[in-house]
Amino acid sequence: MLAPKTQGPLAGLVVIDLTRVLAGPYCTMTLGDLGARVVKVEMPGQGDDARHIGPFVEGADGEQTSGYFFSVNRNKESIALDLKLDRDKAVLEKLLDSADVLVENYSPGTMDRLGYGWDMLHARWPRLILASISGFGQTGPYRTLPAYDMVVQAMGGVLSLTGDAPNRPTRVGVSIGDIAAGMFGVIGIQAALLERARSHEGKHVDVAMLDSQVALLENALVRYQVDGVVPGPIGSRHPSITPFGVFRTGEGHIVLAAGNDRLFTRLLDILGLERLSTDPRFIDNAARCAHPDELRLEIELALAAKSTPEWLKIFTAAGVPCGPMNDVAAVMKDPQVRARHMLMELPVSNDRSLTIAGSPIKFQGEILGDAQPAPRLDQHRDALLTELGLL
Amino acid sequence: MLAPKTQGPLAGLVVIDLTRVLAGPYCTMTLGDLGARVVKVEMPGQGDDARHIGPFVEGADGEQTSGYFFSVNRNKESIALDLKLDRDKAVLEKLLDSADVLVENYSPGTMDRLGYGWDMLHARWPRLILASISGFGQTGPYRTLPAYDMVVQAMGGVLSLTGDAPNRPTRVGVSIGDIAAGMFGVIGIQAALLERARSHEGKHVDVAMLDSQVALLENALVRYQVDGVVPGPIGSRHPSITPFGVFRTGEGHIVLAAGNDRLFTRLLDILGLERLSTDPRFIDNAARCAHPDELRLEIELALAAKSTPEWLKIFTAAGVPCGPMNDVAAVMKDPQVRARHMLMELPVSNDRSLTIAGSPIKFQGEILGDAQPAPRLDQHRDALLTELGLL
């Protein structure tokens, strides 16, 4: 039997992780951040597909490590098992004897073909929770179709709302199609764990990437039904609040979010635009939402007088929500990001470290324990087999 | 004492909800979807700020309801309390006697000023979990600054990766700044509930919108460190996989995601581009990522021969991951979205219903119970006060 970890809110839990690439690994990384012990089962030889996606870091020993894999697999142990071989299946089953949760992101039907469909799992390990994260879910007409991040961003409607113009499709710059599904997977698993404490039975959590995109649509469905107009991309504006977006300054850009009349009046005062406060085009949020371009022109003309850092100081002092547009380099230097321990430096090879994003789930007064870097393929085989009494 | 609900994985839990607008309400809606009883405490007279954000629906009785509020407040009960009045504080405290979780998204410091700081809450209700969702978190130099969705999208770096070109800032078309924080809030709350089952003590969950954006950056931090180039916006492409994006067809657009060599070869065969299979510019994923524009040109020339629906049929039959770019109207008609019960029709007034997105957290073999529409301000006052023995 595997001993669970003893630190963190999910201490005591063992997760067996059959997932690849992003949605599943993001889910199990989050469980590991919270204290679960995560054992990643990978295909011998090649391992998780993400190990073959760049950028690659070469260590002094010549070993190549995928920075992509490294970013989303911290705090996991790796063992290589070929689930088509009886010998390796026996090892997986030993692992499942210790497990609270099994997470997989194969195409629906694959687990059945491997002999680990939900009915079999539930009969043999009634307390085990199975979480399946897939493109379209375990049910419905598209269930067996393949899906990747971009496919579900596009099919779920988020892409139709993002960008400058309808004919310039723009991807969300991070893989929100995968990550949202991974996060909803964590939510479903934890809910099933809470239920299990009462029922003493596991459940099958079924999270689809497409469903997860639809769940992010916020008020777009309702806007379409109420206004009768299909919402399209609107650049850097907010659909229902104005002014709320990115504006050009004398040098660079600034985000301004004057979400109510009080903040709008303050914004006008600061910009020397008091004359607009009684202008019927801008008299309330509804009027401003109907005239966003006219308002932008007035604001940007006024903002041209100073640079972004100067305006940030002024708006911050006045309590108007504002911020810089940080690129990744600026994020890594940001004093708040650093103060919140949102950057985590971990060794990627015998002579180099890389900084990755930390966990955003903080419990006040506690500092997370030391994190372990993403494992090499099969790194923990001997230790795991020994612990299971198989070596 | 309030009786918890009896259906769903979070049955047995009572959540008191002081949150406004989006991040907090999304968090508590998710808890409610899973079976927790959620009591929303709102300011008398005006209620949650989101009640004043459009689009608005007017009922036959002339009552205006915010479609924005309606989208993210299902399955909640509403009571209006002024937390500056002793009389209303006494009611909140009665509610907390029954509560497992208190969720708030005030600026840090506000709960202390109201007399409900963590130390006081923890001393009086040691099992209570407090979840605070804020722009920048309860610690660090920016903790007291105001933040909205756009501000953290920009400061956290996601905006720097989204769009066509560095000088055309493009917002993610949904409020991922708020929603991601709401989802991490749920994860933190459920983790604290699981820990409480062992420790019998509540925790203070501290989730920041900015932290949550950094946690979405996936491999962008590592790309910057390995390549030495600050990642910028790249339109509809994927940064590390090619071809993976939106392509123009003879009529419309299609998403193609040929994530490995096998799928790429199949794609070339279908498009009659076999000659490219030995082209050194496209020989493997690394080479393709270095020549995305040349590859796009070849693919779009071939795609011009047919319309999107024709290509979807062909690529789907061949097992190449693909999909249409659905706008919100198309999402609402999608057979998979409907089969997964991702659309939920609820009455918004005495003569009209609206469809909102359902919960993406499915437990196979179970259909979610009936949902209740978002409450009118103070709708449940009498029922709640009666249940508490105060009326």
PDB file of N, CA and C in Angstrom, chain A residues 6-91:
ATOM      1  N   THR A   6       1.360  13.782   4.289  1.00  0.00           N
ATOM      2  CA  THR A   6       0.778  14.176   5.578  1.00  0.00           C
ATOM      3  C   THR A   6       0.571  15.690   5.698  1.00  0.00           C
ATOM      4  N   GLN A   7       0.954  16.454   4.655  1.00  0.00           N
ATOM      5  CA  GLN A   7       0.826  17.909   4.729  1.00  0.00           C
ATOM      6  C   GLN A   7      -0.177  18.415   3.704  1.00  0.00           C
ATOM      7  N   GLY A   8      -0.924  19.449   4.065  1.00  0.00           N
ATOM      8  CA  GLY A   8      -1.837  20.068   3.103  1.00  0.00           C
ATOM      9  C   GLY A   8      -3.254  19.560   3.273  1.00  0.00           C
ATOM     10  N   PRO A   9      -4.220  20.334   2.755  1.00  0.00           N
ATOM     11  CA  PRO A   9      -5.632  19.988   2.972  1.00  0.00           C
ATOM     12  C   PRO A   9      -6.028  18.641   2.364  1.00  0.00           C
ATOM     13  N   LEU A  10      -5.358  18.205   1.308  1.00  0.00           N
ATOM     14  CA  LEU A  10      -5.693  16.908   0.728  1.00  0.00           C
ATOM     15  C   LEU A  10      -4.732  15.807   1.184  1.00  0.00           C
ATOM     16  N   ALA A  11      -4.003  16.047   2.279  1.00  0.00           N
ATOM     17  CA  ALA A  11      -3.179  14.980   2.858  1.00  0.00           C
ATOM     18  C   ALA A  11      -4.063  13.770   3.105  1.00  0.00           C
ATOM     19  N   GLY A  12      -3.470  12.581   2.953  1.00  0.00           N
ATOM     20  CA  GLY A  12      -4.251  11.371   3.170  1.00  0.00           C
ATOM     21  C   GLY A  12      -4.815  10.788   1.889  1.00  0.00           C
ATOM     22  N   LEU A  13      -4.748  11.546   0.789  1.00  0.00           N
ATOM     23  CA  LEU A  13      -5.344  11.069  -0.462  1.00  0.00           C
ATOM     24  C   LEU A  13      -4.273  10.632  -1.452  1.00  0.00           C
ATOM     25  N   VAL A  14      -4.553   9.543  -2.167  1.00  0.00           N
ATOM     26  CA  VAL A  14      -3.663   9.049  -3.208  1.00  0.00           C
ATOM     27  C   VAL A  14      -4.395   9.110  -4.548  1.00  0.00           C
ATOM     28  N   VAL A  15      -3.749   9.731  -5.528  1.00  0.00           N
ATOM     29  CA  VAL A  15      -4.325   9.910  -6.860  1.00  0.00           C
ATOM     30  C   VAL A  15      -3.461   9.163  -7.870  1.00  0.00           C
ATOM     31  N   ILE A  16      -4.080   8.298  -8.654  1.00  0.00           N
ATOM     32  CA  ILE A  16      -3.378   7.646  -9.753  1.00  0.00           C
ATOM     33  C   ILE A  16      -3.754   8.389 -11.027  1.00  0.00           C
ATOM     34  N   ASP A  17      -2.734   8.771 -11.787  1.00  0.00           N
ATOM     35  CA  ASP A  17      -2.899   9.746 -12.868  1.00  0.00           C
ATOM     36  C   ASP A  17      -2.508   9.106 -14.197  1.00  0.00           C
ATOM     37  N   LEU A  18      -3.521   8.832 -15.029  1.00  0.00           N
ATOM     38  CA  LEU A  18      -3.243   8.272 -16.364  1.00  0.00           C
ATOM     39  C   LEU A  18      -3.268   9.360 -17.432  1.00  0.00           C
ATOM     40  N   THR A  19      -3.221  10.623 -17.057  1.00  0.00           N
ATOM     41  CA  THR A  19      -3.518  11.686 -18.028  1.00  0.00           C
ATOM     42  C   THR A  19      -2.301  12.152 -18.805  1.00  0.00           C
ATOM     43  N   ARG A  20      -2.593  12.787 -19.952  1.00  0.00           N
ATOM     44  CA  ARG A  20      -1.554  13.292 -20.845  1.00  0.00           C
ATOM     45  C   ARG A  20      -1.835  14.738 -21.246  1.00  0.00           C
ATOM     46  N   VAL A  21      -0.805  15.414 -21.674  1.00  0.00           N
ATOM     47  CA  VAL A  21      -0.821  16.749 -22.276  1.00  0.00           C
ATOM     48  C   VAL A  21      -1.202  17.832 -21.252  1.00  0.00           C
ATOM     49  N   LEU A  22      -2.470  18.318 -21.205  1.00  0.00           N
ATOM     50  CA  LEU A  22      -2.697  19.504 -20.391  1.00  0.00           C
ATOM     51  C   LEU A  22      -3.902  19.426 -19.441  1.00  0.00           C
ATOM     52  N   ALA A  23      -5.096  19.133 -19.961  1.00  0.00           N
ATOM     53  CA  ALA A  23      -6.288  19.212 -19.095  1.00  0.00           C
ATOM     54  C   ALA A  23      -6.144  18.297 -17.877  1.00  0.00           C
ATOM     55  N   GLY A  24      -5.825  17.033 -18.120  1.00  0.00           N
ATOM     56  CA  GLY A  24      -5.676  16.085 -17.019  1.00  0.00           C
ATOM     57  C   GLY A  24      -4.502  16.420 -16.120  1.00  0.00           C
ATOM     58  N   PRO A  25      -3.307  16.642 -16.707  1.00  0.00           N
ATOM     59  CA  PRO A  25      -2.159  16.995 -15.864  1.00  0.00           C
ATOM     60  C   PRO A  25      -2.366  18.260 -15.023  1.00  0.00           C
ATOM     61  N   TYR A  26      -3.101  19.261 -15.563  1.00  0.00           N
ATOM     62  CA  TYR A  26      -3.376  20.467 -14.774  1.00  0.00           C
ATOM     63  C   TYR A  26      -4.252  20.109 -13.571  1.00  0.00           C
ATOM     64  N   CYS A  27      -5.224  19.231 -13.800  1.00  0.00           N
ATOM     65  CA  CYS A  27      -6.108  18.756 -12.723  1.00  0.00           C
ATOM     66  C   CYS A  27      -5.286  18.067 -11.633  1.00  0.00           C
ATOM     67  N   THR A  28      -4.437  17.108 -12.015  1.00  0.00           N
ATOM     68  CA  THR A  28      -3.716  16.347 -10.991  1.00  0.00           C
ATOM     69  C   THR A  28      -2.626  17.194 -10.333  1.00  0.00           C
ATOM     70  N   MET A  29      -2.049  18.167 -11.084  1.00  0.00           N
ATOM     71  CA  MET A  29      -1.086  19.072 -10.454  1.00  0.00           C
ATOM     72  C   MET A  29      -1.764  19.854  -9.333  1.00  0.00           C
ATOM     73  N   THR A  30      -2.984  20.321  -9.582  1.00  0.00           N
ATOM     74  CA  THR A  30      -3.706  21.085  -8.565  1.00  0.00           C
ATOM     75  C   THR A  30      -3.977  20.216  -7.336  1.00  0.00           C
ATOM     76  N   LEU A  31      -4.366  18.964  -7.552  1.00  0.00           N
ATOM     77  CA  LEU A  31      -4.580  18.058  -6.414  1.00  0.00           C
ATOM     78  C   LEU A  31      -3.269  17.849  -5.648  1.00  0.00           C
ATOM     79  N   GLY A  32      -2.163  17.730  -6.374  1.00  0.00           N
ATOM     80  CA  GLY A  32      -0.857  17.570  -5.730  1.00  0.00           C
ATOM     81  C   GLY A  32      -0.444  18.809  -4.945  1.00  0.00           C
ATOM     82  N   ASP A  33      -0.700  20.003  -5.523  1.00  0.00           N
ATOM     83  CA  ASP A  33      -0.401  21.246  -4.794  1.00  0.00           C
ATOM     84  C   ASP A  33      -1.093  21.257  -3.434  1.00  0.00           C
ATOM     85  N   LEU A  34      -2.285  20.677  -3.389  1.00  0.00           N
ATOM     86  CA  LEU A  34      -3.096  20.732  -2.171  1.00  0.00           C
ATOM     87  C   LEU A  34      -2.752  19.605  -1.193  1.00  0.00           C
ATOM     88  N   GLY A  35      -1.802  18.744  -1.557  1.00  0.00           N
ATOM     89  CA  GLY A  35      -1.333  17.742  -0.587  1.00  0.00           C
ATOM     90  C   GLY A  35      -1.616  16.291  -0.952  1.00  0.00           C
ATOM     91  N   ALA A  36      -2.334  16.052  -2.054  1.00  0.00           N
ATOM     92  CA  ALA A  36      -2.552  14.656  -2.463  1.00  0.00           C
ATOM     93  C   ALA A  36      -1.230  14.080  -2.989  1.00  0.00           C
ATOM     94  N   ARG A  37      -1.056  12.770  -2.812  1.00  0.00           N
ATOM     95  CA  ARG A  37       0.085  12.101  -3.421  1.00  0.00           C
ATOM     96  C   ARG A  37      -0.338  11.671  -4.827  1.00  0.00           C
ATOM     97  N   VAL A  38       0.388  12.099  -5.849  1.00  0.00           N
ATOM     98  CA  VAL A  38      -0.005  11.843  -7.239  1.00  0.00           C
ATOM     99  C   VAL A  38       1.021  10.943  -7.906  1.00  0.00           C
ATOM    100  N   VAL A  39       0.569   9.780  -8.378  1.00  0.00           N
ATOM    101  CA  VAL A  39       1.433   8.849  -9.100  1.00  0.00           C
ATOM    102  C   VAL A  39       1.011   8.845 -10.558  1.00  0.00           C
ATOM    103  N   LYS A  40       1.934   9.295 -11.422  1.00  0.00           N
ATOM    104  CA  LYS A  40       1.648   9.439 -12.847  1.00  0.00           C
ATOM    105  C   LYS A  40       2.084   8.164 -13.553  1.00  0.00           C
ATOM    106  N   VAL A  41       1.138   7.525 -14.240  1.00  0.00           N
ATOM    107  CA  VAL A  41       1.433   6.307 -14.990  1.00  0.00           C
ATOM    108  C   VAL A  41       1.596   6.696 -16.457  1.00  0.00           C
ATOM    109  N   GLU A  42       2.771   6.395 -17.029  1.00  0.00           N
ATOM    110  CA  GLU A  42       3.051   6.823 -18.398  1.00  0.00           C
ATOM    111  C   GLU A  42       3.412   5.623 -19.269  1.00  0.00           C
ATOM    112  N   MET A  43       3.241   5.798 -20.567  1.00  0.00           N
ATOM    113  CA  MET A  43       3.595   4.775 -21.548  1.00  0.00           C
ATOM    114  C   MET A  43       5.122   4.593 -21.548  1.00  0.00           C
ATOM    115  N   PRO A  44       5.603   3.336 -21.450  1.00  0.00           N
ATOM    116  CA  PRO A  44       7.064   3.137 -21.498  1.00  0.00           C
ATOM    117  C   PRO A  44       7.638   3.703 -22.799  1.00  0.00           C
ATOM    118  N   GLY A  45       8.855   4.208 -22.708  1.00  0.00           N
ATOM    119  CA  GLY A  45       9.527   4.706 -23.908  1.00  0.00           C
ATOM    120  C   GLY A  45       9.229   6.151 -24.205  1.00  0.00           C
ATOM    121  N   GLN A  46       7.947   6.456 -24.463  1.00  0.00           N
ATOM    122  CA  GLN A  46       7.654   7.836 -24.864  1.00  0.00           C
ATOM    123  C   GLN A  46       7.064   8.699 -23.757  1.00  0.00           C
ATOM    124  N   GLY A  47       6.316   8.106 -22.868  1.00  0.00           N
ATOM    125  CA  GLY A  47       5.721   8.879 -21.781  1.00  0.00           C
ATOM    126  C   GLY A  47       4.623   9.807 -22.265  1.00  0.00           C
ATOM    127  N   ASP A  48       4.211  10.695 -21.373  1.00  0.00           N
ATOM    128  CA  ASP A  48       3.213  11.728 -21.664  1.00  0.00           C
ATOM    129  C   ASP A  48       3.582  12.446 -22.963  1.00  0.00           C
ATOM    130  N   ASP A  49       2.593  12.624 -23.879  1.00  0.00           N
ATOM    131  CA  ASP A  49       2.849  13.340 -25.140  1.00  0.00           C
ATOM    132  C   ASP A  49       3.492  14.703 -24.908  1.00  0.00           C
ATOM    133  N   ALA A  50       3.185  15.330 -23.789  1.00  0.00           N
ATOM    134  CA  ALA A  50       3.718  16.672 -23.540  1.00  0.00           C
ATOM    135  C   ALA A  50       5.236  16.664 -23.400  1.00  0.00           C
ATOM    136  N   ARG A  51       5.817  15.495 -23.109  1.00  0.00           N
ATOM    137  CA  ARG A  51       7.283  15.425 -23.039  1.00  0.00           C
ATOM    138  C   ARG A  51       7.927  15.707 -24.395  1.00  0.00           C
ATOM    139  N   HIS A  52       7.100  15.689 -25.460  1.00  0.00           N
ATOM    140  CA  HIS A  52       7.638  15.894 -26.808  1.00  0.00           C
ATOM    141  C   HIS A  52       7.212  17.225 -27.399  1.00  0.00           C
ATOM    142  N   ILE A  53       6.673  18.104 -26.542  1.00  0.00           N
ATOM    143  CA  ILE A  53       6.286  19.443 -27.002  1.00  0.00           C
ATOM    144  C   ILE A  53       7.271  20.450 -26.416  1.00  0.00           C
ATOM    145  N   GLY A  54       7.787  21.337 -27.259  1.00  0.00           N
ATOM    146  CA  GLY A  54       8.792  22.301 -26.832  1.00  0.00           C
ATOM    147  C   GLY A  54       8.193  23.409 -26.015  1.00  0.00           C
ATOM    148  N   PRO A  55       9.028  24.329 -25.513  1.00  0.00           N
ATOM    149  CA  PRO A  55      10.476  24.403 -25.716  1.00  0.00           C
ATOM    150  C   PRO A  55      11.217  23.364 -24.874  1.00  0.00           C
ATOM    151  N   PHE A  56      12.399  22.974 -25.374  1.00  0.00           N
ATOM    152  CA  PHE A  56      13.199  21.971 -24.675  1.00  0.00           C
ATOM    153  C   PHE A  56      14.416  22.608 -24.006  1.00  0.00           C
ATOM    154  N   VAL A  57      14.746  22.067 -22.849  1.00  0.00           N
ATOM    155  CA  VAL A  57      15.932  22.499 -22.116  1.00  0.00           C
ATOM    156  C   VAL A  57      16.917  21.336 -22.126  1.00  0.00           C
ATOM    157  N   GLU A  58      18.168  21.621 -22.496  1.00  0.00           N
ATOM    158  CA  GLU A  58      19.168  20.564 -22.484  1.00  0.00           C
ATOM    159  C   GLU A  58      20.051  20.709 -21.262  1.00  0.00           C
ATOM    160  N   GLY A  59      20.140  19.644 -20.470  1.00  0.00           N
ATOM    161  CA  GLY A  59      21.006  19.670 -19.292  1.00  0.00           C
ATOM    162  C   GLY A  59      22.453  19.418 -19.678  1.00  0.00           C
ATOM    163  N   ALA A  60      23.361  19.608 -18.707  1.00  0.00           N
ATOM    164  CA  ALA A  60      24.787  19.373 -18.959  1.00  0.00           C
ATOM    165  C   ALA A  60      25.033  17.925 -19.373  1.00  0.00           C
ATOM    166  N   ASP A  61      24.134  17.009 -18.932  1.00  0.00           N
ATOM    167  CA  ASP A  61      24.269  15.600 -19.306  1.00  0.00           C
ATOM    168  C   ASP A  61      23.660  15.301 -20.670  1.00  0.00           C
ATOM    169  N   GLY A  62      23.219  16.335 -21.379  1.00  0.00           N
ATOM    170  CA  GLY A  62      22.653  16.135 -22.708  1.00  0.00           C
ATOM    171  C   GLY A  62      21.191  15.737 -22.705  1.00  0.00           C
ATOM    172  N   GLU A  63      20.613  15.543 -21.520  1.00  0.00           N
ATOM    173  CA  GLU A  63      19.215  15.133 -21.465  1.00  0.00           C
ATOM    174  C   GLU A  63      18.291  16.316 -21.802  1.00  0.00           C
ATOM    175  N   GLN A  64      17.313  16.051 -22.659  1.00  0.00           N
ATOM    176  CA  GLN A  64      16.357  17.085 -23.070  1.00  0.00           C
ATOM    177  C   GLN A  64      15.108  16.999 -22.191  1.00  0.00           C
ATOM    178  N   THR A  65      14.676  18.120 -21.668  1.00  0.00           N
ATOM    179  CA  THR A  65      13.432  18.151 -20.901  1.00  0.00           C
ATOM    180  C   THR A  65      12.477  19.142 -21.546  1.00  0.00           C
ATOM    181  N   SER A  66      11.217  18.733 -21.682  1.00  0.00           N
ATOM    182  CA  SER A  66      10.211  19.634 -22.238  1.00  0.00           C
ATOM    183  C   SER A  66       9.790  20.654 -21.194  1.00  0.00           C
ATOM    184  N   GLY A  67       9.932  21.931 -21.542  1.00  0.00           N
ATOM    185  CA  GLY A  67       9.474  22.985 -20.646  1.00  0.00           C
ATOM    186  C   GLY A  67       7.958  22.979 -20.505  1.00  0.00           C
ATOM    187  N   TYR A  68       7.279  22.507 -21.534  1.00  0.00           N
ATOM    188  CA  TYR A  68       5.815  22.401 -21.496  1.00  0.00           C
ATOM    189  C   TYR A  68       5.417  21.385 -20.416  1.00  0.00           C
ATOM    190  N   PHE A  69       6.003  20.186 -20.502  1.00  0.00           N
ATOM    191  CA  PHE A  69       5.745  19.142 -19.498  1.00  0.00           C
ATOM    192  C   PHE A  69       6.110  19.628 -18.102  1.00  0.00           C
ATOM    193  N   PHE A  70       7.283  20.291 -18.014  1.00  0.00           N
ATOM    194  CA  PHE A  70       7.805  20.769 -16.731  1.00  0.00           C
ATOM    195  C   PHE A  70       6.830  21.735 -16.049  1.00  0.00           C
ATOM    196  N   SER A  71       6.087  22.499 -16.863  1.00  0.00           N
ATOM    197  CA  SER A  71       5.217  23.550 -16.312  1.00  0.00           C
ATOM    198  C   SER A  71       3.997  23.002 -15.580  1.00  0.00           C
ATOM    199  N   VAL A  72       3.556  21.778 -15.890  1.00  0.00           N
ATOM    200  CA  VAL A  72       2.270  21.318 -15.342  1.00  0.00           C
ATOM    201  C   VAL A  72       2.342  19.930 -14.698  1.00  0.00           C
ATOM    202  N   ASN A  73       3.555  19.502 -14.291  1.00  0.00           N
ATOM    203  CA  ASN A  73       3.658  18.172 -13.689  1.00  0.00           C
ATOM    204  C   ASN A  73       4.475  18.130 -12.403  1.00  0.00           C
ATOM    205  N   ARG A  74       4.571  19.267 -11.705  1.00  0.00           N
ATOM    206  CA  ARG A  74       5.303  19.259 -10.441  1.00  0.00           C
ATOM    207  C   ARG A  74       4.586  18.352  -9.432  1.00  0.00           C
ATOM    208  N   ASN A  75       5.357  17.943  -8.435  1.00  0.00           N
ATOM    209  CA  ASN A  75       4.802  17.171  -7.308  1.00  0.00           C
ATOM    210  C   ASN A  75       4.157  15.858  -7.739  1.00  0.00           C
ATOM    211  N   LYS A  76       4.674  15.233  -8.817  1.00  0.00           N
ATOM    212  CA  LYS A  76       4.144  13.927  -9.221  1.00  0.00           C
ATOM    213  C   LYS A  76       5.289  12.920  -9.255  1.00  0.00           C
ATOM    214  N   GLU A  77       4.952  11.666  -9.007  1.00  0.00           N
ATOM    215  CA  GLU A  77       5.901  10.575  -9.192  1.00  0.00           C
ATOM    216  C   GLU A  77       5.569   9.887 -10.505  1.00  0.00           C
ATOM    217  N   SER A  78       6.579   9.400 -11.212  1.00  0.00           N
ATOM    218  CA  SER A  78       6.336   8.759 -12.507  1.00  0.00           C
ATOM    219  C   SER A  78       6.727   7.287 -12.489  1.00  0.00           C
ATOM    220  N   ILE A  79       5.839   6.467 -13.042  1.00  0.00           N
ATOM    221  CA  ILE A  79       6.166   5.068 -13.301  1.00  0.00           C
ATOM    222  C   ILE A  79       5.659   4.731 -14.707  1.00  0.00           C
ATOM    223  N   ALA A  80       6.492   4.047 -15.494  1.00  0.00           N
ATOM    224  CA  ALA A  80       6.108   3.682 -16.862  1.00  0.00           C
ATOM    225  C   ALA A  80       5.467   2.299 -16.859  1.00  0.00           C
ATOM    226  N   LEU A  81       4.237   2.231 -17.339  1.00  0.00           N
ATOM    227  CA  LEU A  81       3.515   0.946 -17.404  1.00  0.00           C
ATOM    228  C   LEU A  81       2.817   0.850 -18.754  1.00  0.00           C
ATOM    229  N   ASP A  82       2.891  -0.320 -19.367  1.00  0.00           N
ATOM    230  CA  ASP A  82       2.167  -0.565 -20.611  1.00  0.00           C
ATOM    231  C   ASP A  82       0.870  -1.276 -20.257  1.00  0.00           C
ATOM    232  N   LEU A  83      -0.227  -0.559 -20.329  1.00  0.00           N
ATOM    233  CA  LEU A  83      -1.496  -1.094 -19.823  1.00  0.00           C
ATOM    234  C   LEU A  83      -2.087  -2.170 -20.726  1.00  0.00           C
ATOM    235  N   LYS A  84      -1.355  -2.527 -21.775  1.00  0.00           N
ATOM    236  CA  LYS A  84      -1.792  -3.689 -22.580  1.00  0.00           C
ATOM    237  C   LYS A  84      -1.115  -4.982 -22.119  1.00  0.00           C
ATOM    238  N   LEU A  85      -0.152  -4.868 -21.210  1.00  0.00           N
ATOM    239  CA  LEU A  85       0.557  -6.064 -20.716  1.00  0.00           C
ATOM    240  C   LEU A  85       0.011  -6.478 -19.350  1.00  0.00           C
ATOM    241  N   ASP A  86      -0.239  -7.778 -19.185  1.00  0.00           N
ATOM    242  CA  ASP A  86      -0.793  -8.260 -17.916  1.00  0.00           C
ATOM    243  C   ASP A  86       0.111  -7.920 -16.729  1.00  0.00           C
ATOM    244  N   ARG A  87       1.422  -8.063 -16.955  1.00  0.00           N
ATOM    245  CA  ARG A  87       2.366  -7.803 -15.880  1.00  0.00           C
ATOM    246  C   ARG A  87       2.223  -6.353 -15.368  1.00  0.00           C
ATOM    247  N   ASP A  88       2.081  -5.404 -16.326  1.00  0.00           N
ATOM    248  CA  ASP A  88       1.973  -4.005 -15.933  1.00  0.00           C
ATOM    249  C   ASP A  88       0.581  -3.666 -15.398  1.00  0.00           C
ATOM    250  N   LYS A  89      -0.417  -4.348 -15.913  1.00  0.00           N
ATOM    251  CA  LYS A  89      -1.768  -4.170 -15.361  1.00  0.00           C
ATOM    252  C   LYS A  89      -1.802  -4.564 -13.884  1.00  0.00           C
ATOM    253  N   ALA A  90      -1.072  -5.616 -13.555  1.00  0.00           N
ATOM    254  CA  ALA A  90      -1.045  -6.055 -12.150  1.00  0.00           C
ATOM    255  C   ALA A  90      -0.462  -4.954 -11.266  1.00  0.00           C
ATOM    256  N   VAL A  91       0.532  -4.230 -11.790  1.00  0.00           N
ATOM    257  CA  VAL A  91       1.109  -3.120 -11.011  1.00  0.00           C
ATOM    258  C   VAL A  91       0.082  -1.994 -10.853  1.00  0.00           C
TER     259      VAL A  91
END
